[in-house]
Amino acid sequence: MPYACSDLDEAVAWMLEQLPREMHIATPLGIGKPHRLLNALYARVAADASRPMSLYTALSLDPPRATRGLEGRFMAPFVARHFGADFPRLAYVDAQRRDALPAHVCVEEFYLQSGALLGSRQAQRRYASLNYTHVARALADRGVQCIVQKVAANADGTRLSLSSNTDLTFDVIDAIVDAGHPRPLLVAEIDPQLPWMGGAAAVDADWFDLVVAPPAPWPKLFALPREPVGDAEHAIGLYASALVRDGGTLQIGIGALSDALCHALALRHTDNARYRRVLAALDPDLASHPAVVASGGLGPFAQGLYGCSEMINEGFRRLVEAGVIRRRVVDKAALMRRLNDGTADAAERALVERDGQFLHGAFYLGSQAFYDWLHGLDEATRNGIGMMRVSQVNALSGQDESLERLQRRDGRFFNTCMMATALGAAVSDGLDDGRVVSGVGGQYNFVSMAHALPGGRSILLLRATRDAGGQTGSNIRWNYGHATIPRHLRDVYVTEYGIADLRGRVDEDCVIAMAAIADAQAVPALLEEAIRSRKLRADFRMPEAWARNSAARVRTALAPFRADGTLPDYPLGSDFDAVEQRVVRALAWLKRRTGSRRGKLATVAAALLQHDVDDSEALARMDLSRPRGLGERLQARLLRLALARTATPVG
C-alpha cells in the first residue's frame, strides 16, 4: 500500500527522505499539477541550498495579473471571482517572472504559457524545444527520479484516475525503465474537483508510492477564460469548416480560432441551410473551391466525426453535444476495416456502438463549465471518451499503426500559427530573436502525421493581419527568422480571406496562393519581394479580386449574421456577464486605437469631445461611476467613448 497522508508538509518530508540529495522531479502540464504540494516542496527546497532540485514540466498556468489603468480595473475583480481568492499561484512561476529562482533550483519547461515568460531570462534559458512525443525520452535522459501528479479518486479511494493528464506519465515511466533506471517515485495528490476519467486513465491506488489527500477547502481548478470571437475569427472558422469530410477524424487546438471552427462545424450540422447562407455571403464560390471539393464538404454529418486530439477542450464539448463527434472506433483492425468499407454486419455495428469510443485525448483543459460537463457525463458518454498516452494520440505508434490508420481516416488536423511565409513555413511558437512565446507542443507531430495518413490534411489557421504599435501588419511574410513548421511540410493555410492549398505545389504557385489570402494592403510588397527573389515571374500582376481582401469587406459580409446571433461573440459560452462583455469589447477597441502616440492623442481628443453614454452598469463595473481626480475622469471619458463605438458586436 502507498504511504498516505493529508498534510502537505508531511508529504514533502517523506519525499525528501526517499529521494537522493540532488533531485530530478517531473510534473504534468496544465491542471495535472498539484499546485499546493509543489509550492510546499519549492518552499522547503528553496530554503535549503544543500538540496539541489531540477523540475521538469510544461504549461505552468498562472492566472492573469492585473495591470494599472482600465485593464487593471477590469481584471482585478474578474480574476478574484473566476479563479477564487485562494487560488495557489505557483511559487516557482512567480520566481521565474522575477528571475529570482535560487541558483540550486532549475525549472525546465517544453511549453510555456503563451507570451507569459517572454521577459524571463531564467525561463527562456531553460526552455527545451521538444516535440511532445519526444519529451518522455528527454526526461529519461535527465534522470527523472519522481513524478508528482494531481489525480481524481473513486468513492473508497482504492482507485485513482490520472484524469486530465494521461499524456506523459505512462510514457515517461516506460522510457525511464527501458533506459535501465529505477522506476521513479510516484506521488499523487487527490483533488475531488478533478473529473473522474476511467479506462486507461484509472489505476489502483497502490500504483503510487505516496498518496496525499489534503482536506477541504480545495482551490478551484485553473479554468481558461473563454475568448471573444470577432469577424476575422468567424470567417476563418467558416472557411476551415468546409475542409472537413463527413466520417473523418478531427484534431483541434485551443483559442478563439478553434472556438470559431467548432461553432461553424456545429452550425453546419444543426442548421445547414443557415450555414450555407453564411458561407455564400462570405464567398459565393466556396463550394467549388478545389480544396473543398477534394477534401471537404458543406453538408451535415450523416456519419459523424471521430475526435483524436492531444487536448480535449471546450470545442469538443460543443461538437459532442451537437452530434458532430459521434463516429466510434474500436481497437480491432479487421472490424475497423469492415466499418470503413461498409461491410460490417448489424451485430458488429451494434458492438461498436456499445463498446467503441468517439473521442480520444491525451490531456484536457478548458473553462469551469467544461469541467462541470465532464463531471456530469452520463456513463455511456463518459465511456465513449478515452484518455490516452500522447505517444498514441500524437503519432502513428509502431505496432498499432495499421489500426490507427484505419481509425484516423480522412484526418483533419487544425492548428493555429502566428505568422506564415509566402513559401509555406509556419511561425507558431517563437520570435526571430530566439525568444519562445509558447512551444511546438504537438503541432509538428500532427502536421507530419497529416502527410503520413492517406486522406489526411494539415490545416493551419492564422489571422491575415495583426495590430502592433498602432500599425496594422501582415501575418503573411516573405520570410521570418524562426520557423516551427518547415516549408517542405506545407499543406493548407486558412485566413479570413480564404483557403490556400499548398500541398505538392511549386514555389511560385505557393507564393500566389498565399498572396491570395493575404490582406490586400500587404500584397504589392509581398509580390515585389517574390519577383526580386526569383520566385515569381516578373510580369505577374495582382488579380483585381484580391483587392477585396479587407477587414471592412469581411465585416460587411458577416454583419447580418452577427446581428441576428448566428455568429455570436462567445459561441461556446462566456465567463463574463453581459456588462463585462460590453466592457471587454470597449477595452479591445481602445487597445487597438492607442497603440501609437498619434493614436493615443486622437483617441483622448475624441473622448474629451464625446457626449455622455448611458451605460451606467459598465461604468459601475469599472468603479468609474463617480470618478475621482483627473486620471479617473479621463479613464471614464475613454471608457464612454469606447462603449459608444462598440455598442453592438459588429462595431
XYZ file of C-alpha atoms in Angstrom:
651
model
C 0.000 0.000 0.000
C 1.193 3.557 -0.644
C 2.223 5.895 2.123
C -0.855 8.048 2.757
C -1.187 11.401 4.478
C -3.250 14.564 4.398
C -0.606 17.088 5.443
C 1.435 18.719 2.676
C 4.499 19.324 4.855
C 4.458 15.683 5.942
C 4.279 14.635 2.302
C 7.243 16.838 1.386
C 9.276 15.488 4.306
C 8.557 11.919 3.166
C 9.603 12.742 -0.417
C 12.862 14.330 0.744
C 13.670 11.218 2.756
C 13.129 8.940 -0.239
C 14.918 10.998 -2.881
C 18.666 11.478 -3.349
C 20.310 14.753 -2.388
C 20.158 16.116 -5.950
C 16.571 15.763 -7.092
C 15.123 15.485 -10.583
C 11.336 15.782 -10.434
C 8.730 15.854 -13.202
C 5.147 17.103 -13.008
C 2.434 17.192 -15.692
C 1.447 20.158 -17.774
C -1.755 22.124 -17.232
C -4.165 21.211 -14.460
C -2.402 17.943 -13.647
C -0.018 19.930 -11.445
C -0.733 19.753 -7.695
C -0.069 23.452 -7.023
C -0.173 23.328 -3.238
C 2.109 20.313 -2.964
C 4.576 21.804 -5.460
C 4.556 25.094 -3.562
C 5.283 23.290 -0.285
C 8.120 21.382 -1.962
C 9.532 24.526 -3.565
C 9.433 26.457 -0.271
C 11.377 23.694 1.501
C 13.958 23.274 -1.251
C 14.427 26.983 -1.986
C 15.419 27.495 1.644
C 17.967 24.667 1.631
C 20.856 25.059 -0.812
C 22.121 21.603 0.121
C 19.216 20.007 -1.805
C 19.525 20.978 -5.488
C 16.333 20.383 -7.472
C 15.540 20.296 -11.161
C 11.844 20.462 -12.032
C 10.705 19.333 -15.481
C 7.266 20.328 -16.730
C 5.285 22.425 -19.216
C 2.395 24.873 -19.358
C 2.677 26.176 -15.797
C -0.628 28.030 -15.711
C -0.737 31.349 -13.894
C -3.890 33.498 -13.613
C -3.728 36.896 -15.357
C -2.055 39.594 -13.347
C -3.854 42.902 -13.115
C -2.112 45.925 -14.567
C -2.816 49.581 -13.950
C -5.419 51.689 -15.683
C -8.634 50.467 -17.250
C -7.329 46.934 -17.813
C -6.451 46.642 -14.138
C -9.869 47.910 -13.097
C -11.451 45.179 -15.181
C -9.081 42.306 -14.408
C -8.720 42.517 -10.629
C -12.398 41.723 -9.790
C -12.646 39.183 -12.606
C -9.540 37.256 -11.539
C -10.727 37.140 -7.922
C -14.136 35.811 -8.965
C -13.034 33.453 -11.734
C -10.037 31.815 -10.066
C -11.004 32.321 -6.449
C -9.276 34.422 -3.842
C -7.419 31.347 -2.540
C -6.053 30.116 -5.887
C -2.458 28.958 -5.209
C -0.254 30.621 -7.799
C 2.826 28.530 -8.487
C 5.691 29.927 -6.432
C 8.332 28.880 -8.953
C 6.493 30.736 -11.742
C 6.431 33.885 -9.643
C 10.174 33.470 -9.108
C 10.774 32.862 -12.825
C 8.954 36.074 -13.727
C 11.361 37.980 -11.478
C 14.407 35.900 -12.488
C 14.568 35.015 -8.811
C 14.879 31.223 -8.807
C 17.668 30.229 -6.394
C 20.883 29.030 -8.025
C 20.293 25.469 -6.829
C 16.766 25.288 -8.336
C 16.277 24.765 -12.060
C 12.895 24.770 -13.803
C 12.884 23.371 -17.330
C 9.759 23.559 -19.496
C 8.998 22.342 -23.008
C 5.894 24.513 -23.438
C 5.339 27.952 -21.884
C 2.062 29.692 -21.116
C 1.587 31.777 -24.250
C 3.550 35.020 -24.052
C 3.759 34.915 -20.251
C 7.520 34.470 -19.887
C 8.961 36.421 -22.801
C 10.722 38.693 -20.326
C 12.169 35.977 -18.072
C 15.831 35.160 -18.633
C 15.593 32.054 -16.463
C 12.570 30.681 -18.333
C 13.985 31.477 -21.770
C 17.380 29.944 -20.961
C 15.862 26.727 -19.623
C 13.261 26.182 -22.350
C 13.584 22.770 -24.041
C 12.439 22.737 -27.663
C 10.854 19.298 -27.950
C 8.086 17.685 -29.910
C 5.504 16.485 -27.401
C 6.195 12.867 -28.345
C 9.928 13.262 -27.616
C 9.509 14.526 -24.049
C 9.426 11.091 -22.402
C 12.790 10.189 -23.932
C 14.259 13.525 -22.833
C 13.060 13.059 -19.244
C 14.619 9.615 -19.123
C 17.871 11.202 -20.287
C 17.553 13.797 -17.495
C 17.385 11.022 -14.910
C 13.941 11.850 -13.501
C 13.508 10.164 -10.098
C 9.994 11.306 -9.151
C 6.683 12.233 -10.810
C 4.239 14.411 -8.867
C 0.666 14.454 -10.215
C -2.832 15.561 -9.297
C -5.450 12.774 -9.532
C -9.121 12.008 -9.002
C -10.263 9.194 -6.692
C -13.201 6.802 -6.586
C -15.533 6.704 -3.586
C -13.386 4.452 -1.370
C -10.001 5.678 -2.599
C -8.910 2.293 -3.905
C -8.743 3.507 -7.497
C -7.177 6.730 -8.762
C -7.585 8.420 -12.126
C -4.859 10.354 -13.912
C -7.866 12.229 -15.272
C -6.643 15.328 -17.108
C -3.114 14.067 -17.763
C -2.551 10.609 -19.160
C -0.363 12.351 -21.712
C 3.172 11.700 -20.480
C 3.096 9.826 -17.170
C 2.930 6.289 -18.587
C 5.343 7.089 -21.422
C 7.872 8.661 -19.048
C 7.810 5.698 -16.682
C 8.350 3.277 -19.556
C 11.173 5.393 -21.019
C 12.941 5.588 -17.651
C 12.701 1.846 -17.013
C 13.674 0.995 -20.608
C 16.781 3.164 -20.164
C 17.835 0.945 -17.257
C 16.950 3.352 -14.453
C 14.814 2.531 -11.407
C 11.083 3.164 -11.669
C 10.516 6.746 -10.490
C 8.820 7.562 -7.203
C 5.153 8.270 -7.966
C 3.360 10.862 -5.872
C -0.364 11.607 -6.188
C -2.379 14.450 -4.712
C -6.114 13.762 -4.682
C -8.349 16.622 -5.795
C -12.116 15.936 -5.571
C -12.733 18.701 -8.099
C -10.864 16.839 -10.822
C -13.316 14.858 -13.002
C -13.028 11.083 -12.956
C -11.941 9.543 -16.254
C -11.854 5.764 -16.440
C -10.403 3.230 -18.833
C -6.664 3.594 -19.374
C -6.612 6.660 -17.099
C -7.542 4.660 -13.972
C -5.035 2.740 -11.834
C -5.045 1.030 -8.444
C -4.100 3.370 -5.607
C -1.042 1.272 -4.805
C 0.379 2.061 -8.251
C 1.547 5.241 -6.496
C 4.128 5.324 -3.712
C 2.658 8.327 -1.893
C -0.963 9.486 -1.901
C -1.699 12.896 -0.404
C -5.311 13.873 0.324
C -5.313 17.484 1.602
C -8.518 18.473 3.414
C -11.074 20.969 2.130
C -11.412 23.698 1.059
C -9.927 22.817 -2.315
C -8.922 25.656 -4.638
C -10.689 25.872 -7.985
C -9.194 24.118 -10.962
C -7.433 26.502 -13.325
C -10.156 27.444 -15.804
C -9.276 29.175 -19.047
C -11.390 32.302 -19.644
C -13.151 31.890 -22.972
C -12.042 34.440 -25.568
C -14.328 36.627 -27.693
C -14.613 35.634 -31.349
C -14.548 38.501 -33.832
C -15.280 38.844 -37.522
C -11.875 37.560 -38.656
C -12.053 34.530 -36.367
C -15.573 33.622 -37.503
C -14.555 33.925 -41.150
C -11.540 31.668 -40.592
C -13.693 29.126 -38.763
C -16.251 29.098 -41.559
C -13.690 28.579 -44.301
C -11.961 25.861 -42.281
C -15.215 24.026 -41.560
C -15.697 23.412 -45.286
C -12.494 21.336 -45.359
C -13.848 18.625 -43.032
C -15.125 15.405 -44.599
C -18.075 13.519 -43.120
C -16.984 10.264 -41.489
C -13.499 11.622 -40.887
C -11.263 12.452 -37.938
C -10.805 15.777 -36.162
C -7.930 17.319 -34.197
C -8.153 20.904 -32.980
C -6.150 23.313 -30.852
C -7.403 25.915 -28.422
C -8.340 29.592 -28.550
C -10.697 31.846 -30.468
C -9.891 30.341 -33.877
C -10.677 26.833 -32.685
C -13.854 28.076 -30.977
C -14.951 29.639 -34.261
C -14.201 26.431 -36.171
C -16.210 24.302 -33.742
C -19.114 26.738 -33.844
C -19.103 26.582 -37.658
C -18.993 22.764 -37.654
C -21.916 22.621 -35.219
C -23.858 25.117 -37.369
C -23.090 23.065 -40.487
C -24.664 20.018 -38.827
C -27.582 21.504 -36.881
C -28.752 24.294 -39.246
C -27.264 23.514 -42.623
C -29.411 25.963 -44.570
C -28.278 28.890 -42.421
C -24.695 27.647 -42.557
C -24.784 27.726 -46.340
C -26.247 31.250 -46.308
C -23.374 32.488 -44.158
C -20.827 30.833 -46.447
C -22.496 32.315 -49.525
C -22.290 35.792 -48.006
C -18.617 35.267 -47.239
C -17.661 33.560 -50.511
C -20.359 32.545 -53.019
C -17.872 30.299 -54.844
C -16.615 28.363 -51.833
C -18.453 25.136 -52.696
C -16.423 24.872 -55.904
C -13.052 25.678 -54.324
C -10.700 22.831 -55.371
C -9.636 22.121 -51.764
C -13.264 21.915 -50.617
C -14.175 19.609 -53.486
C -11.115 17.395 -52.925
C -11.019 17.304 -49.134
C -14.173 18.679 -47.539
C -17.871 19.286 -47.950
C -20.728 21.525 -46.875
C -23.385 19.004 -45.829
C -24.454 17.806 -42.372
C -22.519 14.958 -40.779
C -24.503 11.826 -41.566
C -21.761 9.541 -40.232
C -20.261 11.946 -37.722
C -16.635 12.537 -36.838
C -14.145 10.779 -34.566
C -12.139 13.136 -32.354
C -8.464 12.331 -31.814
C -6.604 15.281 -30.343
C -3.835 15.796 -27.811
C -6.118 18.193 -25.938
C -9.839 17.775 -25.273
C -11.387 21.171 -24.776
C -14.474 23.362 -24.986
C -14.851 22.863 -28.720
C -15.132 19.098 -28.401
C -17.812 19.532 -25.751
C -19.872 21.555 -28.254
C -19.326 19.047 -31.030
C -20.304 16.097 -28.840
C -23.458 17.875 -27.689
C -24.319 18.887 -31.274
C -23.961 15.299 -32.517
C -20.964 16.029 -34.762
C -18.439 13.967 -32.773
C -20.033 10.519 -32.664
C -18.175 8.168 -35.035
C -16.937 5.360 -32.790
C -13.744 3.382 -33.225
C -12.609 0.086 -31.708
C -9.207 -1.481 -31.201
C -9.834 -4.243 -33.730
C -8.232 -3.690 -37.117
C -10.331 -6.202 -39.055
C -13.574 -4.746 -37.717
C -12.409 -1.180 -38.413
C -11.639 -2.213 -41.973
C -15.164 -3.584 -42.425
C -16.679 -0.469 -40.853
C -14.731 1.731 -43.243
C -15.644 -0.202 -46.366
C -19.285 -0.661 -45.307
C -19.242 -4.466 -44.985
C -19.720 -4.697 -41.195
C -22.937 -6.518 -40.314
C -25.630 -5.320 -37.926
C -24.232 -7.231 -34.948
C -20.770 -5.742 -35.468
C -22.148 -2.212 -35.782
C -24.114 -2.731 -32.564
C -20.938 -3.908 -30.824
C -19.120 -0.754 -31.951
C -21.948 1.462 -30.674
C -21.786 -0.306 -27.325
C -18.028 -0.617 -26.819
C -16.452 1.896 -29.211
C -15.167 5.357 -28.346
C -15.742 8.582 -30.265
C -13.139 10.847 -28.641
C -9.534 10.231 -27.651
C -7.258 12.761 -25.989
C -4.016 12.968 -24.029
C -4.956 15.818 -21.692
C -7.826 18.234 -21.196
C -8.102 21.902 -20.341
C -10.948 24.379 -20.514
C -13.459 26.507 -18.666
C -15.222 25.699 -15.414
C -18.323 24.912 -17.476
C -16.253 22.366 -19.384
C -15.076 20.716 -16.154
C -18.673 20.673 -14.881
C -19.690 18.947 -18.129
C -17.057 16.253 -17.600
C -18.226 15.759 -14.010
C -21.831 15.378 -15.120
C -21.407 12.990 -18.050
C -23.702 10.013 -18.137
C -21.930 6.658 -18.066
C -22.365 5.913 -21.770
C -20.892 9.268 -22.831
C -18.055 9.009 -20.314
C -17.178 5.550 -21.622
C -17.075 6.971 -25.144
C -14.162 9.236 -24.181
C -10.734 7.669 -23.781
C -7.753 9.408 -22.184
C -4.597 8.041 -23.803
C -0.821 8.356 -23.854
C 0.466 11.195 -26.013
C 2.500 8.622 -27.970
C -0.783 7.006 -29.005
C -2.625 10.215 -29.919
C 0.043 12.425 -31.485
C 1.788 9.839 -33.609
C 1.393 6.596 -35.501
C 2.719 4.334 -32.768
C 4.512 1.500 -34.465
C 2.845 -1.802 -33.564
C -0.653 -0.284 -33.728
C -0.023 1.810 -36.822
C -2.253 -0.183 -39.172
C -5.137 0.109 -36.696
C -4.556 3.834 -36.177
C -4.557 4.432 -39.923
C -7.955 2.758 -40.156
C -9.337 4.733 -37.217
C -7.986 8.101 -38.392
C -9.419 8.091 -41.878
C -9.717 11.495 -43.550
C -7.853 13.122 -40.669
C -8.144 16.900 -40.424
C -5.508 18.419 -38.178
C -6.350 22.028 -37.323
C -3.757 24.149 -35.550
C -3.014 27.852 -35.299
C 0.079 29.867 -36.082
C 1.159 33.449 -35.557
C 2.637 34.009 -39.000
C 3.328 32.160 -42.224
C 5.722 32.794 -45.061
C 4.758 33.042 -48.692
C 6.698 29.832 -49.295
C 4.669 27.893 -46.726
C 6.685 27.820 -43.485
C 4.737 28.478 -40.254
C 5.744 30.539 -37.237
C 3.790 29.247 -34.251
C 5.883 29.282 -31.096
C 8.753 31.751 -31.143
C 10.213 35.042 -32.340
C 13.092 35.671 -34.702
C 15.305 36.816 -31.816
C 15.072 33.305 -30.340
C 12.630 34.056 -27.532
C 9.893 31.488 -27.031
C 6.249 32.537 -26.926
C 4.788 29.088 -26.178
C 6.263 25.910 -27.648
C 5.996 23.481 -30.526
C 3.959 21.025 -28.420
C 2.229 18.592 -30.731
C 1.897 20.835 -33.769
C 4.800 19.311 -35.691
C 3.542 15.834 -34.731
C 0.141 16.480 -36.271
C 1.436 18.244 -39.372
C 3.766 15.367 -40.187
C 1.070 12.788 -39.382
C -1.292 14.503 -41.817
C 1.252 13.871 -44.568
C 1.677 10.249 -43.470
C -2.032 9.346 -43.403
C -3.956 8.620 -46.606
C -6.531 11.388 -46.970
C -5.004 13.388 -44.110
C -4.660 17.183 -44.273
C -2.825 19.638 -42.046
C -4.691 22.947 -41.881
C -3.007 25.903 -40.198
C -5.234 28.810 -39.203
C -3.994 32.378 -38.892
C -5.304 35.916 -38.927
C -4.117 37.779 -42.018
C -3.113 40.872 -40.029
C -2.088 41.951 -36.549
C -2.047 45.276 -34.724
C 1.309 46.306 -33.292
C 2.409 49.741 -32.159
C -0.690 51.325 -33.586
C 0.013 49.888 -37.036
C -1.597 47.017 -38.915
C 0.956 44.494 -40.126
C 0.662 41.401 -42.272
C 0.972 37.935 -40.768
C 1.876 36.556 -44.180
C 5.534 37.449 -44.561
C 8.057 36.914 -47.280
C 10.461 35.474 -44.732
C 10.966 35.242 -40.972
C 13.911 34.309 -38.784
C 12.140 31.460 -36.996
C 10.006 28.584 -38.272
C 8.004 25.988 -36.349
C 6.801 24.081 -39.421
C 9.273 23.949 -42.333
C 8.150 24.748 -45.845
C 8.614 21.166 -47.021
C 5.642 20.187 -44.807
C 3.386 22.915 -46.186
C -0.199 21.870 -46.729
C -3.268 24.107 -46.218
C -3.496 27.618 -44.756
C -6.706 29.478 -43.919
C -7.132 33.189 -43.189
C -10.257 35.329 -43.042
C -9.827 35.808 -46.806
C -9.877 32.197 -47.879
C -8.054 28.894 -48.340
C -4.562 28.309 -49.751
C -3.810 24.696 -50.682
C -0.023 24.355 -50.966
C 0.445 20.591 -50.850
C 2.813 19.399 -53.546
C 2.876 22.755 -55.314
C 5.951 24.506 -56.679
C 7.237 27.648 -55.009
C 5.697 30.082 -57.493
C 2.253 28.557 -57.055
C 2.658 28.702 -53.260
C 3.509 32.401 -53.409
C 0.422 33.114 -55.491
C -1.864 31.013 -53.266
C -0.613 32.689 -50.074
C -0.830 36.177 -51.568
C -4.437 35.425 -52.500
C -5.361 35.040 -48.800
C -3.273 37.977 -47.550
C -4.643 41.411 -46.756
C -4.816 43.493 -49.925
C -2.599 46.212 -48.442
C 0.239 43.744 -47.925
C 0.139 42.059 -51.327
C 2.127 44.522 -53.515
C 5.214 44.384 -51.276
C 4.921 40.599 -50.994
C 4.803 40.166 -54.768
C 7.665 42.599 -55.272
C 9.856 40.611 -52.905
C 8.889 37.343 -54.602
C 9.855 38.736 -58.007
C 13.142 40.086 -56.623
C 13.896 36.654 -55.154
C 13.212 34.924 -58.496
C 10.215 33.030 -57.117
C 7.587 34.771 -59.249
C 7.556 35.721 -62.901
C 8.386 39.368 -63.459
C 5.173 40.203 -65.324
C 2.811 38.870 -62.630
C 0.096 41.327 -61.688
C -2.212 41.209 -58.682
C -5.675 39.991 -59.763
C -8.460 42.501 -59.251
C -10.366 40.114 -56.961
C -7.588 40.251 -54.371
C -8.371 43.910 -53.716
C -11.476 42.657 -51.844
C -9.311 41.214 -49.079
C -10.064 43.746 -46.367
C -11.438 43.701 -42.844
C -14.239 46.013 -43.968
C -15.430 43.542 -46.600
C -15.464 40.650 -44.110
C -17.280 42.798 -41.548
C -19.939 43.796 -44.096
C -20.441 40.212 -45.292
C -20.925 38.853 -41.779
C -22.808 41.814 -40.269
C -26.350 40.388 -40.703
C -25.302 37.094 -39.087
C -23.505 38.855 -36.264
C -26.594 40.955 -35.629
C -29.096 38.063 -35.606
C -26.985 35.903 -33.263
C -25.846 33.317 -35.804
C -22.227 34.326 -35.181
C -22.060 35.477 -31.537
C -19.107 36.986 -29.721
C -18.921 33.961 -27.416
C -20.137 30.964 -29.433
C -19.085 28.413 -26.800
C -20.325 30.375 -23.799
C -18.737 33.153 -21.779
C -17.133 33.604 -18.387
C -18.100 37.285 -18.498
C -21.573 38.588 -17.721
C -23.411 40.804 -20.214
C -21.986 44.019 -18.773
C -18.440 42.638 -18.779
C -18.815 41.542 -22.392
C -19.549 45.155 -23.336
C -16.521 46.308 -21.375
C -14.276 43.684 -22.999
C -15.274 44.931 -26.470
C -14.665 48.504 -25.405
C -11.240 47.798 -23.937
C -10.187 45.868 -27.058
C -11.251 48.842 -29.192
C -9.217 51.210 -27.024
C -6.146 48.971 -27.175
C -6.232 48.892 -30.971
C -6.530 52.654 -31.236
C -3.958 53.684 -28.660
C -1.029 51.587 -29.791
C 0.845 54.623 -31.113
C 1.418 58.127 -29.773
C -0.654 59.611 -32.584
C -3.451 57.142 -31.897
C -3.434 57.959 -28.185
C -3.687 61.679 -28.820
C -6.515 61.236 -31.316
C -8.427 58.899 -29.000
C -8.045 61.191 -25.991
C -9.235 64.143 -28.079
C -12.268 62.182 -29.245
C -13.015 61.110 -25.668
C -12.974 64.709 -24.429
C -15.475 65.667 -27.133
C -17.687 62.595 -26.665
C -21.144 63.170 -25.244
C -22.093 61.078 -22.234
C -23.074 57.466 -22.942
C -25.878 55.929 -20.925
C -24.111 52.777 -19.739
C -24.147 53.214 -16.002
C -23.741 49.454 -15.476
C -20.429 49.369 -17.332
C -19.150 52.449 -15.519
C -20.156 50.935 -12.186
C -18.432 47.630 -13.048
C -15.231 49.621 -13.617
C -15.736 51.694 -10.444
C -15.943 54.865 -12.535
C -19.498 55.980 -11.781
C -18.058 58.815 -9.703
C -14.504 59.371 -10.924
C -12.089 60.977 -8.519
C -9.287 63.155 -9.795
C -8.127 63.984 -13.315
C -6.838 60.464 -14.082
C -10.107 58.707 -13.258
C -12.128 61.343 -15.111
C -10.037 60.714 -18.236
C -10.440 56.949 -17.836
C -14.195 57.392 -17.567
C -14.263 59.533 -20.721
C -12.183 56.980 -22.628
C -14.436 54.163 -21.488
C -17.563 56.075 -22.506
C -16.069 56.696 -25.950
C -15.149 53.039 -26.406
C -18.574 51.868 -25.228
C -20.236 54.165 -27.745
C -18.031 52.938 -30.607
C -18.615 49.265 -29.745
C -22.296 49.399 -28.866
C -23.010 46.230 -30.910
C -20.902 43.100 -31.587
C -20.298 44.280 -35.152
C -18.985 47.731 -34.177
